[in-house]
Short mmCIF file of C-alpha atoms (C1' of nucleotides) in Angstrom, two decimals:
data_model
loop_
_atom_site.label_atom_id
_atom_site.label_comp_id
_atom_site.label_asym_id
_atom_site.label_seq_id
_atom_site.Cartn_x
_atom_site.Cartn_y
_atom_site.Cartn_z
CA MET N 1 92.22 83.67 77.11
CA PRO N 2 94.28 86.25 78.98
CA ARG N 3 92.98 87.45 82.32
CA GLU N 4 90.91 90.62 82.31
CA ILE N 5 92.68 93.74 83.55
CA HIS N 6 91.45 97.24 84.34
CA PHE N 7 93.37 100.48 83.82
CA PHE N 8 92.80 104.11 84.63
CA ASN N 9 93.01 105.76 81.22
CA THR N 10 94.23 109.36 81.35
CA LEU N 11 92.38 110.05 78.12
CA THR N 12 88.96 109.21 79.57
CA ARG N 13 89.80 109.75 83.24
CA ARG N 14 88.06 106.51 84.08
CA VAL N 15 88.97 102.99 85.02
CA GLU N 16 88.25 100.81 81.99
CA VAL N 17 88.43 97.16 81.05
CA PHE N 18 91.43 96.75 78.78
CA HIS N 19 91.04 95.21 75.34
CA PRO N 20 94.04 95.16 73.02
CA LEU N 21 93.35 95.92 69.35
CA GLU N 22 94.65 92.46 68.48
CA PRO N 23 93.22 90.00 70.98
CA GLY N 24 95.92 88.62 73.25
CA HIS N 25 98.69 90.88 71.94
CA VAL N 26 99.53 94.18 73.64
CA ARG N 27 101.55 96.80 71.85
CA MET N 28 102.90 99.46 74.14
CA TYR N 29 105.15 102.47 73.95
CA THR N 30 106.92 103.57 77.08
CA CYS N 31 108.69 106.91 77.15
CA GLY N 32 112.34 106.30 77.89
CA PRO N 33 115.27 108.35 79.10
CA THR N 34 116.99 111.33 77.56
CA VAL N 35 120.53 110.01 77.58
CA TYR N 36 122.47 113.01 78.85
CA ASN N 37 123.05 111.83 82.43
CA PHE N 38 122.53 108.92 84.80
CA VAL N 39 118.89 108.19 85.49
CA HIS N 40 117.62 109.11 88.95
CA ILE N 41 115.29 107.20 91.23
CA GLY N 42 112.32 109.21 89.96
CA ASN N 43 112.98 108.02 86.43
CA LEU N 44 113.43 104.55 87.82
CA ARG N 45 110.08 104.65 89.57
CA THR N 46 108.46 105.21 86.19
CA PHE N 47 110.53 102.51 84.47
CA LEU N 48 109.69 100.09 87.27
CA PHE N 49 105.99 100.83 86.87
CA GLU N 50 106.36 100.02 83.18
CA ASP N 51 108.27 96.87 84.06
CA VAL N 52 105.51 95.70 86.40
CA LEU N 53 103.01 96.55 83.68
CA ARG N 54 104.72 94.35 81.09
CA ARG N 55 105.36 91.56 83.58
CA THR N 56 101.74 91.61 84.73
CA LEU N 57 100.42 91.53 81.17
CA ALA N 58 102.75 88.64 80.36
CA ALA N 59 101.77 86.74 83.51
CA PHE N 60 98.12 87.29 82.64
CA GLY N 61 98.66 85.58 79.32
CA TYR N 62 99.17 88.45 76.89
CA ARG N 63 101.93 88.64 74.35
CA VAL N 64 103.68 91.98 74.85
CA THR N 65 105.55 94.09 72.34
CA GLN N 66 107.13 97.03 74.11
CA VAL N 67 109.02 99.95 72.66
CA MET N 68 111.11 102.26 74.81
CA ASN N 69 112.72 105.18 73.07
CA LEU N 70 116.14 106.58 73.85
CA THR N 71 116.12 110.33 73.28
CA ASP N 72 119.60 111.08 72.06
CA ILE N 73 119.03 114.42 70.37
CA ASP N 74 117.75 117.42 72.27
CA ASP N 75 119.12 120.57 73.89
CA LYS N 76 120.64 118.67 76.80
CA THR N 77 122.46 116.00 74.83
CA ILE N 78 123.73 118.60 72.37
CA LYS N 79 124.96 120.78 75.18
CA GLY N 80 126.57 117.88 77.02
CA ALA N 81 128.42 116.65 73.96
CA ALA N 82 129.60 120.16 73.12
CA ALA N 83 130.79 120.75 76.67
CA GLU N 84 133.00 117.68 76.46
CA GLY N 85 134.02 118.23 72.87
CA VAL N 86 132.87 114.79 71.77
CA SER N 87 130.39 113.71 69.13
CA LEU N 88 126.75 113.46 70.05
CA ARG N 89 126.89 109.72 69.48
CA GLU N 90 129.94 109.23 71.66
CA PHE N 91 128.37 111.29 74.43
CA THR N 92 125.00 109.57 74.36
CA ASP N 93 126.45 106.07 73.95
CA ARG N 94 127.96 106.41 77.39
CA TYR N 95 124.61 107.17 79.01
CA VAL N 96 122.79 104.55 76.99
CA ALA N 97 125.20 101.98 78.44
CA ALA N 98 124.74 103.40 81.94
CA PHE N 99 120.97 103.25 81.49
CA PHE N 100 121.06 99.56 80.62
CA ALA N 101 123.40 98.82 83.50
CA ASP N 102 120.99 100.54 85.89
CA ILE N 103 117.84 98.83 84.67
CA ASP N 104 119.66 95.49 84.72
CA ALA N 105 120.69 96.11 88.34
CA LEU N 106 117.05 96.63 89.24
CA GLY N 107 115.89 93.57 87.36
CA ILE N 108 113.88 95.56 84.82
CA GLN N 109 113.09 93.32 81.88
CA ARG N 110 114.22 94.41 78.45
CA ALA N 111 111.70 95.81 76.03
CA GLU N 112 111.53 94.40 72.51
CA HIS N 113 112.80 97.65 70.94
CA TYR N 114 114.98 100.55 72.10
CA PRO N 115 114.94 102.93 69.13
CA ARG N 116 117.15 105.99 69.20
CA ALA N 117 115.80 109.22 67.78
CA THR N 118 118.82 109.78 65.56
CA ASP N 119 118.32 106.38 63.93
CA PHE N 120 114.82 107.33 62.79
CA ILE N 121 115.36 110.64 61.02
CA PRO N 122 113.81 109.54 57.68
CA GLN N 123 110.67 108.30 59.45
CA GLN N 124 110.35 111.59 61.29
CA VAL N 125 110.80 113.60 58.11
CA GLU N 126 108.17 111.52 56.40
CA LEU N 127 105.75 112.13 59.25
CA VAL N 128 106.19 115.89 58.89
CA GLN N 129 105.59 115.58 55.15
CA ARG N 130 102.35 113.74 55.79
CA LEU N 131 101.29 116.48 58.16
CA THR N 132 102.15 119.11 55.61
CA ALA N 133 100.13 117.29 52.96
CA ARG N 134 97.15 117.50 55.30
CA GLY N 135 97.63 121.18 55.99
CA HIS N 136 98.76 120.99 59.61
CA THR N 137 102.11 122.74 59.27
CA TYR N 138 103.79 125.98 58.38
CA VAL N 139 107.41 126.98 57.93
CA GLN N 140 109.06 129.96 59.50
CA ASP N 141 112.75 130.78 59.40
CA GLY N 142 113.55 127.26 58.23
CA SER N 143 111.68 125.53 61.04
CA THR N 144 108.47 123.58 60.56
CA TYR N 145 105.69 124.05 63.09
CA PHE N 146 102.47 122.26 63.87
CA ARG N 147 99.54 124.63 63.76
CA ILE N 148 97.32 123.40 66.54
CA ALA N 149 94.36 125.41 65.35
CA THR N 150 94.05 122.75 62.61
CA PHE N 151 93.59 119.95 65.11
CA PRO N 152 90.26 120.22 66.91
CA GLY N 153 91.05 117.48 69.40
CA TYR N 154 94.00 119.38 70.81
CA GLY N 155 93.86 119.34 74.61
CA LYS N 156 91.80 116.18 74.96
CA LEU N 157 94.45 114.31 76.90
CA SER N 158 95.55 117.02 79.30
CA GLY N 159 92.16 118.68 79.59
CA LEU N 160 93.82 122.04 79.22
CA ASP N 161 91.83 124.98 78.01
CA LEU N 162 93.89 126.50 75.22
CA ASP N 163 92.67 130.01 75.84
CA GLU N 164 94.01 129.68 79.35
CA VAL N 165 97.30 128.36 78.10
CA LYS N 166 97.54 131.36 75.84
CA ALA N 167 96.86 133.67 78.75
CA GLY N 168 99.28 131.86 80.99
CA ALA N 169 102.29 133.54 82.45
CA ARG N 170 104.92 131.37 80.85
CA VAL N 171 104.84 131.81 77.13
CA ASP N 172 107.33 131.62 74.35
CA ALA N 173 110.09 129.99 76.31
CA ASP N 174 111.19 128.64 72.97
CA GLU N 175 113.87 130.51 71.11
CA TYR N 176 112.19 129.93 67.81
CA GLU N 177 109.57 132.23 66.32
CA LYS N 178 106.07 130.83 66.05
CA GLU N 179 102.84 132.14 64.63
CA ASP N 180 101.04 131.29 67.80
CA VAL N 181 102.69 130.59 71.13
CA ARG N 182 100.70 127.40 71.48
CA ASP N 183 102.11 125.87 68.31
CA PHE N 184 105.03 123.54 68.65
CA VAL N 185 108.03 122.83 66.51
CA LEU N 186 108.25 119.64 64.46
CA TRP N 187 111.54 120.30 62.74
CA LYS N 188 114.10 122.78 64.04
CA ALA N 189 116.20 124.70 61.54
CA ALA N 190 119.91 124.03 61.78
CA LYS N 191 121.90 126.30 64.02
CA PRO N 192 125.64 126.83 64.00
CA GLY N 193 127.43 124.31 66.16
CA GLU N 194 124.44 121.99 66.44
CA PRO N 195 124.06 118.61 64.78
CA ALA N 196 121.87 118.79 61.70
CA TRP N 197 120.57 116.49 58.98
CA GLU N 198 120.14 117.45 55.33
CA THR N 199 116.56 116.50 54.55
CA ALA N 200 113.61 117.40 52.40
CA LEU N 201 112.56 119.69 55.21
CA GLY N 202 115.83 121.55 54.97
CA PRO N 203 118.84 121.25 57.23
CA GLY N 204 117.92 120.76 60.84
CA ARG N 205 116.96 118.35 63.57
CA PRO N 206 113.74 116.86 64.91
CA GLY N 207 111.72 118.57 67.60
CA TRP N 208 111.22 116.78 70.88
CA HIS N 209 107.82 115.22 70.31
CA LEU N 210 108.35 113.97 66.80
CA GLU N 211 110.47 110.93 67.58
CA CYS N 212 107.87 109.24 69.75
CA SER N 213 105.15 109.49 67.12
CA ALA N 214 107.41 108.36 64.31
CA MET N 215 109.07 105.50 66.14
CA GLY N 216 105.89 104.36 67.85
CA MET N 217 103.97 104.18 64.60
CA THR N 218 106.87 102.58 62.73
CA LEU N 219 107.37 99.83 65.27
CA LEU N 220 103.85 99.34 66.64
CA GLY N 221 101.54 100.54 63.89
CA GLU N 222 99.55 103.72 63.39
CA SER N 223 97.21 102.74 66.20
CA PHE N 224 98.36 100.84 69.24
CA ASP N 225 97.21 99.91 72.71
CA ILE N 226 99.15 101.56 75.51
CA HIS N 227 101.38 104.58 75.87
CA THR N 228 102.97 105.40 79.20
CA GLY N 229 105.13 107.99 80.86
CA ALA N 230 105.21 110.09 83.98
CA VAL N 231 102.57 112.70 84.70
CA ASP N 232 104.71 115.59 83.54
CA ASN N 233 104.62 114.10 80.04
CA ILE N 234 100.87 114.52 79.71
CA PHE N 235 101.36 118.09 78.64
CA PRO N 236 102.83 119.06 76.32
CA HIS N 237 104.62 115.93 75.18
CA HIS N 238 101.82 113.39 74.91
CA GLU N 239 99.28 115.99 73.86
CA ASN N 240 101.55 116.95 70.98
CA GLU N 241 102.19 113.34 70.05
CA ILE N 242 98.47 112.83 69.65
CA ALA N 243 98.17 115.91 67.46
CA GLN N 244 101.09 114.87 65.26
CA SER N 245 100.06 111.28 64.89
CA GLU N 246 96.33 111.65 64.46
CA GLY N 247 96.83 114.72 62.29
CA ALA N 248 98.93 112.61 59.93
CA THR N 249 96.88 109.42 59.90
CA GLY N 250 93.35 110.46 60.72
CA LYS N 251 93.24 107.43 63.02
CA ALA N 252 93.21 107.07 66.78
CA PHE N 253 96.85 107.00 67.87
CA VAL N 254 96.71 105.28 71.25
CA HIS N 255 93.80 103.72 73.07
CA THR N 256 95.02 103.70 76.67
CA TRP N 257 97.30 106.30 78.25
CA LEU N 258 98.84 105.46 81.61
CA HIS N 259 100.82 107.97 83.64
CA ALA N 260 102.94 107.39 86.71
CA GLU N 261 102.92 109.91 89.52
CA HIS N 262 106.17 111.41 90.63
CA LEU N 263 108.43 110.33 93.40
CA VAL N 264 109.26 112.80 96.15
CA VAL N 265 112.06 112.48 98.70
CA GLU N 266 111.23 112.91 102.37
CA GLY N 267 108.10 114.73 101.23
CA GLN N 268 110.02 117.22 99.11
CA LYS N 269 110.35 117.50 95.38
CA MET N 270 113.59 115.87 94.37
CA ALA N 271 116.04 118.45 93.08
CA LYS N 272 119.77 118.74 92.81
CA SER N 273 119.59 122.13 94.49
CA ALA N 274 117.75 120.62 97.48
CA GLY N 275 120.46 118.02 97.98
CA ASN N 276 117.93 115.22 97.90
CA PHE N 277 118.68 114.02 94.41
CA PHE N 278 119.61 110.35 94.07
CA THR N 279 120.68 108.15 91.23
CA LEU N 280 120.71 104.37 91.54
CA ARG N 281 124.49 104.56 91.80
CA ASP N 282 124.23 106.90 94.78
CA LEU N 283 122.12 104.38 96.66
CA LEU N 284 124.23 101.38 95.71
CA GLU N 285 127.32 103.23 96.93
CA LYS N 286 125.61 103.70 100.27
CA GLY N 287 125.31 99.93 100.39
CA TYR N 288 121.62 99.47 99.71
CA ASP N 289 120.42 96.28 98.09
CA PRO N 290 119.01 96.82 94.59
CA LEU N 291 116.23 94.40 95.45
CA ALA N 292 115.20 96.56 98.42
CA ILE N 293 115.17 99.62 96.17
CA ARG N 294 113.04 97.74 93.69
CA TYR N 295 110.68 96.58 96.44
CA LEU N 296 110.22 100.13 97.71
CA LEU N 297 109.66 101.70 94.30
CA VAL N 298 107.19 99.00 93.34
CA SER N 299 105.29 98.91 96.63
CA VAL N 300 103.31 102.11 96.12
CA PRO N 301 100.68 101.99 93.36
CA TYR N 302 101.84 103.95 90.32
CA ARG N 303 99.16 106.62 90.46
CA GLN N 304 100.11 107.63 94.00
CA LYS N 305 102.97 109.92 94.75
CA LEU N 306 105.76 107.84 96.20
CA ASN N 307 107.50 109.31 99.21
CA PHE N 308 111.03 107.96 99.09
CA THR N 309 112.58 107.90 102.57
CA PHE N 310 115.46 105.99 104.07
CA ASP N 311 113.08 104.64 106.71
CA GLY N 312 111.00 103.30 103.86
CA LEU N 313 114.06 101.80 102.25
CA HIS N 314 114.89 99.97 105.46
CA ALA N 315 111.33 98.69 105.69
CA ALA N 316 111.60 97.49 102.11
CA ALA N 317 114.86 95.71 102.87
CA ALA N 318 113.10 93.98 105.78
CA GLY N 319 110.34 92.91 103.42
CA VAL N 320 112.78 91.40 100.94
CA GLU N 321 114.57 89.62 103.77
CA ARG N 322 111.34 88.17 105.07
CA ILE N 323 110.62 86.67 101.69
CA GLY N 324 114.11 85.19 101.55
CA ASN N 325 113.94 83.85 105.10
CA THR N 326 110.65 82.11 104.47
CA LEU N 327 111.94 80.60 101.26
CA ARG N 328 115.01 79.35 103.11
CA ARG N 329 112.93 77.85 105.90
CA LEU N 330 110.82 76.09 103.33
CA ALA N 331 113.94 74.66 101.69
CA HIS N 332 115.51 73.53 104.96
CA THR N 333 112.45 72.03 106.56
CA PRO N 334 111.86 68.37 105.67
CA PRO N 335 108.57 67.78 103.86
CA ALA N 336 105.67 66.62 105.99
CA VAL N 337 104.20 63.24 105.31
CA GLY N 338 100.90 63.66 103.51
CA GLU N 339 99.45 67.10 103.04
CA GLY N 340 100.88 68.75 106.13
CA SER N 341 99.52 71.93 107.68
CA LEU N 342 99.05 74.21 104.70
CA PRO N 343 95.63 73.91 103.09
CA ALA N 344 95.56 74.20 99.31
CA GLU N 345 93.01 77.00 99.66
CA THR N 346 95.62 79.21 101.30
CA VAL N 347 97.64 79.33 98.10
CA ASP N 348 94.50 79.68 96.00
CA GLU N 349 93.53 82.67 98.09
CA PHE N 350 96.94 84.17 97.57
CA PHE N 351 96.67 83.91 93.80
CA ALA N 352 93.18 85.36 93.82
CA GLU N 353 94.12 88.33 95.94
CA PHE N 354 97.50 88.98 94.35
CA ASP N 355 96.18 88.84 90.80
CA GLY N 356 93.00 90.61 91.79
CA GLY N 357 95.05 93.54 93.08
CA LEU N 358 97.13 93.73 89.93
CA ALA N 359 94.09 93.43 87.68
CA ASP N 360 92.71 96.45 89.49
CA ASP N 361 94.88 99.07 87.78
CA LEU N 362 98.10 97.51 89.10
CA ASN N 363 97.35 97.82 92.79
CA THR N 364 100.73 96.62 93.94
CA ALA N 365 100.09 97.53 97.58
CA ARG N 366 97.18 95.11 97.63
CA ALA N 367 99.26 92.44 95.90
CA LEU N 368 102.03 92.88 98.44
CA ALA N 369 99.60 92.56 101.33
CA ALA N 370 98.60 89.19 99.87
CA VAL N 371 102.25 88.21 99.75
CA HIS N 372 102.74 88.94 103.44
CA THR N 373 99.59 87.07 104.36
CA LEU N 374 100.93 84.05 102.50
CA LEU N 375 104.33 84.36 104.17
CA THR N 376 102.72 84.31 107.60
CA LYS N 377 100.64 81.26 106.74
CA VAL N 378 103.58 79.37 105.28
CA ASN N 379 105.64 80.09 108.40
CA GLN N 380 102.78 79.03 110.64
CA ALA N 381 102.50 75.77 108.74
CA LEU N 382 106.25 75.24 108.96
CA ASP N 383 106.04 75.77 112.73
CA ALA N 384 103.10 73.39 113.00
CA GLY N 385 103.00 70.11 111.13
CA GLY N 386 105.18 71.12 108.19
CA ILE N 387 104.22 71.21 104.52
CA GLY N 388 103.83 68.15 102.32
CA ASP N 389 105.20 67.76 98.80
CA GLY N 390 101.99 68.89 97.15
CA GLY N 391 101.78 71.96 99.34
CA ARG N 392 105.41 72.75 98.74
CA ARG N 393 104.90 72.69 94.99
CA ARG N 394 101.94 75.05 95.34
CA VAL N 395 103.94 77.46 97.49
CA GLU N 396 106.85 77.35 95.08
CA ALA N 397 104.49 78.17 92.24
CA ALA N 398 103.21 81.13 94.25
CA PHE N 399 106.73 82.43 94.83
CA ALA N 400 107.57 81.95 91.16
CA HIS N 401 104.50 83.96 90.23
CA LEU N 402 105.42 86.69 92.69
CA ASP N 403 108.90 86.83 91.27
CA ALA N 404 107.69 86.85 87.68
CA VAL N 405 105.44 89.85 88.31
CA LEU N 406 107.14 91.94 90.98
CA GLY N 407 110.66 90.54 90.76
CA ILE N 408 111.36 90.87 94.48
CA VAL N 409 112.32 87.34 95.46
CA PRO N 410 115.95 87.08 96.55
CA LYS N 411 118.00 84.38 94.88
CA ALA N 412 119.74 81.94 97.19
CA ALA N 413 123.43 81.98 96.38
CA ALA N 414 124.80 78.59 95.41
CA ALA N 415 127.70 79.16 97.80
CA ASP N 416 125.27 79.07 100.70
CA THR N 417 124.75 75.37 100.27
CA ALA N 418 128.24 74.01 99.95
CA ASP N 419 131.42 75.06 101.71
CA ALA N 420 133.52 72.37 103.35
CA ASP N 421 135.34 74.82 105.58
CA VAL N 422 132.14 76.28 106.99
CA ASP N 423 130.67 72.82 107.41
CA ALA N 424 133.71 71.75 109.42
CA LEU N 425 133.39 74.72 111.76
CA ILE N 426 129.71 74.07 112.22
CA ALA N 427 130.42 70.43 113.05
CA GLU N 428 132.96 71.51 115.62
CA ARG N 429 130.56 74.02 117.10
CA ASN N 430 127.82 71.42 117.41
CA ALA N 431 130.22 69.02 119.10
CA THR N 432 131.14 71.67 121.68
CA ARG N 433 127.49 72.52 122.18
CA LYS N 434 126.82 68.88 123.03
CA THR N 435 129.53 68.99 125.66
CA ARG N 436 128.22 72.38 126.81
CA GLU N 437 131.44 74.20 125.99
CA PHE N 438 129.42 77.26 124.99
CA ALA N 439 132.33 79.68 125.11
CA ARG N 440 134.04 77.77 122.30
CA ALA N 441 130.75 77.32 120.43
CA ASP N 442 130.04 81.04 120.57
CA ALA N 443 133.57 81.87 119.49
CA ILE N 444 133.06 79.78 116.36
CA ARG N 445 129.77 81.48 115.66
CA GLN N 446 131.40 84.89 116.09
CA GLU N 447 134.16 83.95 113.72
CA LEU N 448 131.61 82.94 111.11
CA THR N 449 129.65 86.12 111.74
CA ALA N 450 132.79 88.08 111.02
CA ARG N 451 132.95 86.24 107.71
CA GLY N 452 129.41 87.31 106.90
CA ILE N 453 127.82 84.00 107.75
CA VAL N 454 124.71 83.68 109.89
CA LEU N 455 123.96 80.43 111.67
CA GLU N 456 120.52 79.19 112.57
CA ASP N 457 120.00 76.22 114.88
CA THR N 458 116.76 74.64 113.73
CA PRO N 459 115.04 71.47 114.92
CA HIS N 460 116.41 69.91 111.71
CA GLY N 461 120.01 70.88 112.33
CA THR N 462 122.16 73.95 111.91
CA VAL N 463 121.76 75.87 108.66
CA TRP N 464 123.62 78.93 107.48
CA HIS N 465 123.51 81.71 104.94
CA ARG N 466 125.53 84.71 103.97
CA THR N 467 124.47 88.21 104.92
CA LYS N 468 123.96 90.64 102.10
"C1'" G A 1 94.58 133.04 87.80
"C1'" G A 2 93.18 128.00 85.29
"C1'" U A 3 93.12 122.58 85.74
"C1'" G A 4 93.85 118.23 88.60
"C1'" A A 5 95.41 115.29 92.75
"C1'" C A 6 96.04 114.21 97.76
"C1'" G A 7 95.50 114.59 103.49
"C1'" U A 8 94.00 107.04 107.16
"C1'" A A 9 98.35 104.91 113.63
"C1'" G A 10 105.53 106.98 115.02
"C1'" C A 11 106.61 105.86 109.44
"C1'" C A 12 104.93 103.60 104.50
"C1'" A A 13 100.13 102.27 102.90
"C1'" A A 14 95.03 99.36 101.30
"C1'" G A 15 89.99 100.33 101.58
"C1'" U A 16 85.87 104.30 99.32
"C1'" G A 17 78.05 103.55 101.92
"C1'" G A 18 77.73 98.76 106.55
"C1'" U A 19 81.00 99.65 110.88
"C1'" A A 20 89.51 100.44 109.75
"C1'" A A 21 94.01 95.20 104.97
"C1'" G A 22 99.28 94.62 105.00
"C1'" G A 23 104.38 96.06 106.14
"C1'" C A 24 108.26 98.71 109.08
"C1'" A A 25 109.31 100.56 113.89
"C1'" G A 26 107.84 99.95 119.33
"C1'" G A 27 106.09 96.92 123.82
"C1'" G A 28 105.14 91.90 125.97
"C1'" G A 29 105.51 86.50 125.40
"C1'" C A 30 106.85 81.44 123.18
"C1'" C A 31 110.97 78.74 121.09
"C1'" U A 32 116.77 78.63 121.99
"C1'" G A 33 122.37 77.06 126.44
"C1'" C A 34 122.52 82.05 124.30
"C1'" A A 35 121.34 83.68 119.54
"C1'" A A 36 119.23 83.76 114.58
"C1'" A A 37 114.81 82.73 112.10
"C1'" G A 38 109.75 82.06 113.05
"C1'" C A 39 105.16 82.25 115.75
"C1'" C A 40 101.57 84.52 119.36
"C1'" C A 41 99.62 88.97 121.87
"C1'" U A 42 99.73 94.31 121.74
"C1'" C A 43 99.96 98.93 118.88
"C1'" A A 44 93.86 104.21 114.91
"C1'" U A 45 86.58 103.80 119.55
"C1'" U A 46 89.04 106.26 114.56
"C1'" C A 47 90.21 108.02 108.93
"C1'" G A 48 92.75 117.05 108.22
"C1'" G A 49 88.45 120.41 110.38
"C1'" C A 50 83.22 121.92 110.48
"C1'" G A 51 78.42 121.21 108.71
"C1'" G A 52 74.82 118.26 105.65
"C1'" U A 53 72.45 113.71 103.25
"C1'" U A 54 71.47 108.63 105.25
"C1'" C A 55 68.89 103.66 109.58
"C1'" G A 56 74.22 103.95 108.99
"C1'" A A 57 79.96 107.83 106.08
"C1'" C A 58 86.72 107.12 106.27
"C1'" U A 59 83.67 106.28 102.04
"C1'" C A 60 78.31 110.84 99.05
"C1'" C A 61 77.51 116.58 99.13
"C1'" G A 62 79.08 121.69 100.76
"C1'" C A 63 82.48 124.93 103.02
"C1'" C A 64 87.20 125.57 105.32
"C1'" C A 65 92.44 124.34 106.42
"C1'" G A 66 96.89 122.03 104.65
"C1'" U A 67 100.29 119.60 101.04
"C1'" C A 68 101.42 118.89 95.99
"C1'" A A 69 101.42 118.59 90.59
"C1'" C A 70 100.66 120.56 85.59
"C1'" C A 71 99.73 125.23 82.65
"C1'" U A 72 105.83 124.36 76.23
"C1'" C A 73 110.80 120.69 76.21
"C1'" C A 74 111.17 118.09 84.01
"C1'" A A 75 110.13 110.76 84.60
#
RNA sequence: GGUGACGUAGCCAAGUGGUAAGGCAGGGGCCUGCAAAGCCCUCAUUCGGCGGUUCGACUCCGCCCGUCACCUCCA
């Protein structure tokens, strides 16, 4: 039996116990990138939340089937391809590859499916036809629209009052003519110079929302468990997905909707015009460790705004280092005879608190606090009587669990353990230390420091590791 | 104008009726030839402000101040 987990469901605005439709198997759809540019750290915050979600579910014993769409047809991709005079596919392929490179760099696990909107045109057309058969659509100037007046549940996700929307200041930003400003386009009539498909709906291309409904239902079924995105997707995107999907099937589309809050930079909204806009590449070029970036973006619970600051990034780097240092100490310290100084309960308490935090709507801050408490206790035990084999296995299991869920445990490089040249220098240094020739000893240490190697003289001998 | 969040130490942040987790930074100490790593002590008489409810409120209610998000294509 998988562990019980609670989520705040945007649809009900309450924290609920989660029950997948098929016991033990979670089907989830996570809104992915529009592939017209490199993803920025705000996008990454959302993808990292989704990554922690799937890792937590897996660690809790659920089977997970995740879909993440790649939006490769919309105004921005069309414009980008046209600007460079290349095909839409050629243009978007480049950013699809960049997207995978970025999520790999951050250790984001791959979803089971990455459907592209342009590969699912027939499914999208069929969905519109089903909607038409049920009287939810109308055609104007070659475009097909969804008439929201035919869907009584419209607004249930966002809680928006449609009369207010109608009265709102920003209306009809769309270039297409609609019967009612609140209606949205399902299928856009072909325009000169834009990609178009010849279909039963006439020549054209899918509207923005259509792909997610069509691909989600094709790959996960007409009803599935979880749908995620960032808060700005609640309206109109997710609201429209519900209308399209439930209008076509008459069934509940998604049971649990989870939305990540935005990331801000130094307290300000991230914007290119404000000069505080960062992609992963920008940060890596500045020399930041991807693991530290991951730690920072994962450390604030997903429903809180995350204030990205360079101070915070340094703190995150320190956190990652502390995990690595403790792991290294554990490896270098000889096992204690017997049980040693780390009670089994300490690790039990870690698991209880770490998992308890995650089960509480993915409270990663609470989980991380448990991690630091464990680190302190492990170090205390290492300073005291050491840790026996049994205790070591328990601690290693705890680190493995931490890494499986949050993915923030640094890997020890194999090179750190074997290098004859370094070993020779260390032997020489220790010989000079014995004879109290500290000037020579320090010179050797400085030389190694210059080579990116840090020495530590422990009670069990001198150990070394490379700096990042 | 409508809807919804949020405001906890220098910074990030948990808690949400029983008397303030955790991390980073800072200060002091132990260990070390010196370091590094680690450990110990210290760091909010107080949770935006003012009232109210209560034996008791950071936690509930009201008002005010401030920051922010969404209101048709922005993760």
